[in-house]
mmCIF file of C-alpha atoms in Angstrom:
data_model
loop_
_atom_site.group_PDB
_atom_site.id
_atom_site.type_symbol
_atom_site.label_atom_id
_atom_site.label_comp_id
_atom_site.label_asym_id
_atom_site.label_seq_id
_atom_site.Cartn_x
_atom_site.Cartn_y
_atom_site.Cartn_z
ATOM 1 C CA GLN N 210 0.000 0.000 0.000
ATOM 2 C CA VAL N 211 1.370 3.392 -0.983
ATOM 3 C CA GLN N 212 1.433 6.181 1.556
ATOM 4 C CA LEU N 213 2.529 9.786 1.239
ATOM 5 C CA GLN N 214 4.107 11.216 4.359
ATOM 6 C CA GLU N 215 4.167 15.003 4.472
ATOM 7 C CA SER N 216 6.210 17.237 6.737
ATOM 8 C CA GLY N 217 6.989 20.903 7.146
ATOM 9 C CA GLY N 218 4.505 23.707 6.833
ATOM 10 C CA GLY N 219 3.480 25.909 9.704
ATOM 11 C CA SER N 220 2.923 29.612 10.172
ATOM 12 C CA VAL N 221 4.991 32.534 8.993
ATOM 13 C CA GLU N 222 4.637 36.231 8.359
ATOM 14 C CA THR N 223 4.429 37.768 4.923
ATOM 15 C CA GLY N 224 7.769 37.557 3.177
ATOM 16 C CA GLY N 225 8.929 34.573 5.158
ATOM 17 C CA SER N 226 9.866 31.096 4.008
ATOM 18 C CA LEU N 227 8.648 27.589 4.669
ATOM 19 C CA SER N 228 9.465 24.220 3.237
ATOM 20 C CA LEU N 229 7.430 21.098 2.654
ATOM 21 C CA SER N 230 8.595 17.557 2.115
ATOM 22 C CA CYS N 231 6.775 14.448 1.017
ATOM 23 C CA THR N 232 7.954 10.864 0.865
ATOM 24 C CA ALA N 233 6.108 8.165 -1.010
ATOM 25 C CA SER N 234 6.446 4.737 0.507
ATOM 26 C CA GLY N 235 5.259 1.415 -0.789
ATOM 27 C CA ALA N 236 6.840 -1.742 -2.062
ATOM 28 C CA SER N 237 8.294 -1.159 -5.523
ATOM 29 C CA TYR N 238 6.390 2.076 -6.011
ATOM 30 C CA SER N 239 8.078 4.525 -8.313
ATOM 31 C CA PRO N 240 5.932 7.529 -9.109
ATOM 32 C CA ASN N 241 6.038 9.191 -12.506
ATOM 33 C CA CYS N 242 5.568 12.559 -10.880
ATOM 34 C CA MET N 243 5.120 14.125 -7.488
ATOM 35 C CA GLY N 244 4.021 17.528 -6.453
ATOM 36 C CA TRP N 245 1.919 19.813 -4.349
ATOM 37 C CA TRP N 246 -1.631 21.043 -4.598
ATOM 38 C CA ARG N 247 -3.228 23.669 -2.424
ATOM 39 C CA GLN N 248 -6.730 24.244 -1.176
ATOM 40 C CA SER N 249 -7.456 27.653 0.251
ATOM 41 C CA PRO N 250 -10.622 28.557 2.130
ATOM 42 C CA GLY N 251 -13.528 28.889 -0.272
ATOM 43 C CA LYS N 252 -11.492 27.796 -3.264
ATOM 44 C CA GLU N 253 -11.016 24.620 -5.235
ATOM 45 C CA ARG N 254 -7.859 22.612 -4.973
ATOM 46 C CA GLU N 255 -5.228 23.972 -7.348
ATOM 47 C CA GLY N 256 -1.847 22.831 -8.521
ATOM 48 C CA VAL N 257 1.188 24.542 -7.042
ATOM 49 C CA ALA N 258 4.154 22.607 -8.437
ATOM 50 C CA THR N 259 4.865 19.243 -10.018
ATOM 51 C CA ILE N 260 8.108 17.492 -10.829
ATOM 52 C CA TYR N 261 8.309 14.529 -13.151
ATOM 53 C CA THR N 262 10.742 12.195 -11.482
ATOM 54 C CA GLY N 263 14.198 11.342 -12.690
ATOM 55 C CA GLY N 264 15.136 14.832 -13.771
ATOM 56 C CA GLY N 265 12.053 15.446 -15.874
ATOM 57 C CA ARG N 266 9.782 18.371 -16.406
ATOM 58 C CA ILE N 267 8.795 20.829 -13.729
ATOM 59 C CA TYR N 268 5.628 22.882 -13.703
ATOM 60 C CA TYR N 269 4.621 25.726 -11.425
ATOM 61 C CA ALA N 270 1.428 27.617 -10.967
ATOM 62 C CA ASP N 271 1.838 31.196 -12.139
ATOM 63 C CA SER N 272 1.447 32.309 -8.531
ATOM 64 C CA ALA N 273 4.407 30.156 -7.500
ATOM 65 C CA LYS N 274 6.860 31.022 -10.250
ATOM 66 C CA GLY N 275 9.919 32.853 -9.004
ATOM 67 C CA ARG N 276 9.096 32.177 -5.357
ATOM 68 C CA PHE N 277 8.734 28.417 -4.982
ATOM 69 C CA THR N 278 11.205 25.702 -5.924
ATOM 70 C CA ILE N 279 10.355 22.039 -6.193
ATOM 71 C CA SER N 280 13.085 19.424 -6.075
ATOM 72 C CA GLU N 281 13.339 15.686 -5.707
ATOM 73 C CA ASP N 282 15.423 13.031 -4.076
ATOM 74 C CA ASN N 283 14.540 10.364 -6.559
ATOM 75 C CA ALA N 284 16.286 7.571 -4.704
ATOM 76 C CA LYS N 285 14.133 8.256 -1.680
ATOM 77 C CA ASN N 286 10.841 8.947 -3.524
ATOM 78 C CA THR N 287 10.886 12.322 -1.830
ATOM 79 C CA VAL N 288 9.917 15.723 -3.111
ATOM 80 C CA HIS N 289 10.620 19.065 -1.485
ATOM 81 C CA LEU N 290 8.959 22.408 -1.944
ATOM 82 C CA GLN N 291 10.863 25.480 -0.831
ATOM 83 C CA MET N 292 8.521 28.441 -0.534
ATOM 84 C CA ASN N 293 10.039 31.910 -0.293
ATOM 85 C CA ARG N 294 8.540 35.398 -0.170
ATOM 86 C CA LEU N 295 5.296 33.950 1.075
ATOM 87 C CA LYS N 296 2.091 35.943 0.807
ATOM 88 C CA PRO N 297 -1.202 35.705 2.710
ATOM 89 C CA GLU N 298 -2.832 34.256 -0.408
ATOM 90 C CA ASP N 299 -0.475 31.279 -0.129
ATOM 91 C CA THR N 300 -2.376 30.250 2.970
ATOM 92 C CA GLY N 301 -4.099 26.905 2.699
ATOM 93 C CA THR N 302 -3.846 23.197 3.115
ATOM 94 C CA TYR N 303 -1.111 21.757 0.942
ATOM 95 C CA TYR N 304 -1.528 18.230 -0.337
ATOM 96 C CA CYS N 305 1.235 16.071 -1.674
ATOM 97 C CA ALA N 306 0.259 14.121 -4.759
ATOM 98 C CA ALA N 307 1.897 11.240 -6.546
ATOM 99 C CA ASP N 308 0.961 10.478 -10.139
ATOM 100 C CA TYR N 309 -1.556 13.337 -10.167
ATOM 101 C CA CYS N 310 0.390 15.849 -12.150
ATOM 102 C CA MET N 311 0.297 19.354 -13.460
ATOM 103 C CA THR N 312 1.075 19.773 -17.144
ATOM 104 C CA GLY N 313 1.701 22.781 -19.273
ATOM 105 C CA VAL N 314 -1.997 23.110 -20.025
ATOM 106 C CA GLY N 315 -3.748 21.501 -17.107
ATOM 107 C CA TRP N 316 -3.233 18.241 -15.317
ATOM 108 C CA GLN N 317 -3.107 14.535 -15.903
ATOM 109 C CA THR N 318 -3.301 11.413 -13.818
ATOM 110 C CA TYR N 319 -1.783 7.996 -14.089
ATOM 111 C CA PRO N 320 -4.010 4.933 -13.588
ATOM 112 C CA THR N 321 -3.405 5.004 -9.865
ATOM 113 C CA TYR N 322 -2.606 8.130 -7.946
ATOM 114 C CA TYR N 323 -2.243 9.050 -4.325
ATOM 115 C CA TRP N 324 -2.782 11.994 -2.018
ATOM 116 C CA GLY N 325 -1.262 12.919 1.271
ATOM 117 C CA GLN N 326 -3.425 13.938 4.182
ATOM 118 C CA GLY N 327 -2.594 17.602 3.845
ATOM 119 C CA ILE N 328 -0.479 20.016 5.796
ATOM 120 C CA GLN N 329 -1.350 23.538 6.824
ATOM 121 C CA VAL N 330 0.502 26.621 5.670
ATOM 122 C CA THR N 331 -0.546 29.933 7.164
ATOM 123 C CA VAL N 332 0.887 33.268 6.104
ATOM 124 C CA SER N 333 -0.101 36.246 8.172
ATOM 125 C CA SER N 334 -0.025 39.812 6.988
#
């Protein structure tokens, strides 16, 4: 059974930084992509950043470009999201996703995909 274990997050003031990490565990599981999605109060879940594993493509939401950096430790099935210059509108619950991927024009899924339980990020003004 595949599980996504998230860590990081927390609260910070505007302009601060936070980091998120997510590790996918499961016998022989090797995701095609991993990334982060965000759900803010009153809004639908939206993609933040995706990395296709093994040095592949990276996609960011327009709101994340220039401020967030996604990286991977492929050997450990782990993805990191470094978030800098945070804004109050970055507040929300961040969900790690495996094989549920942003693309250049939207998103795609593989036959089986997984979500983490979510981790809170709060940016105060």
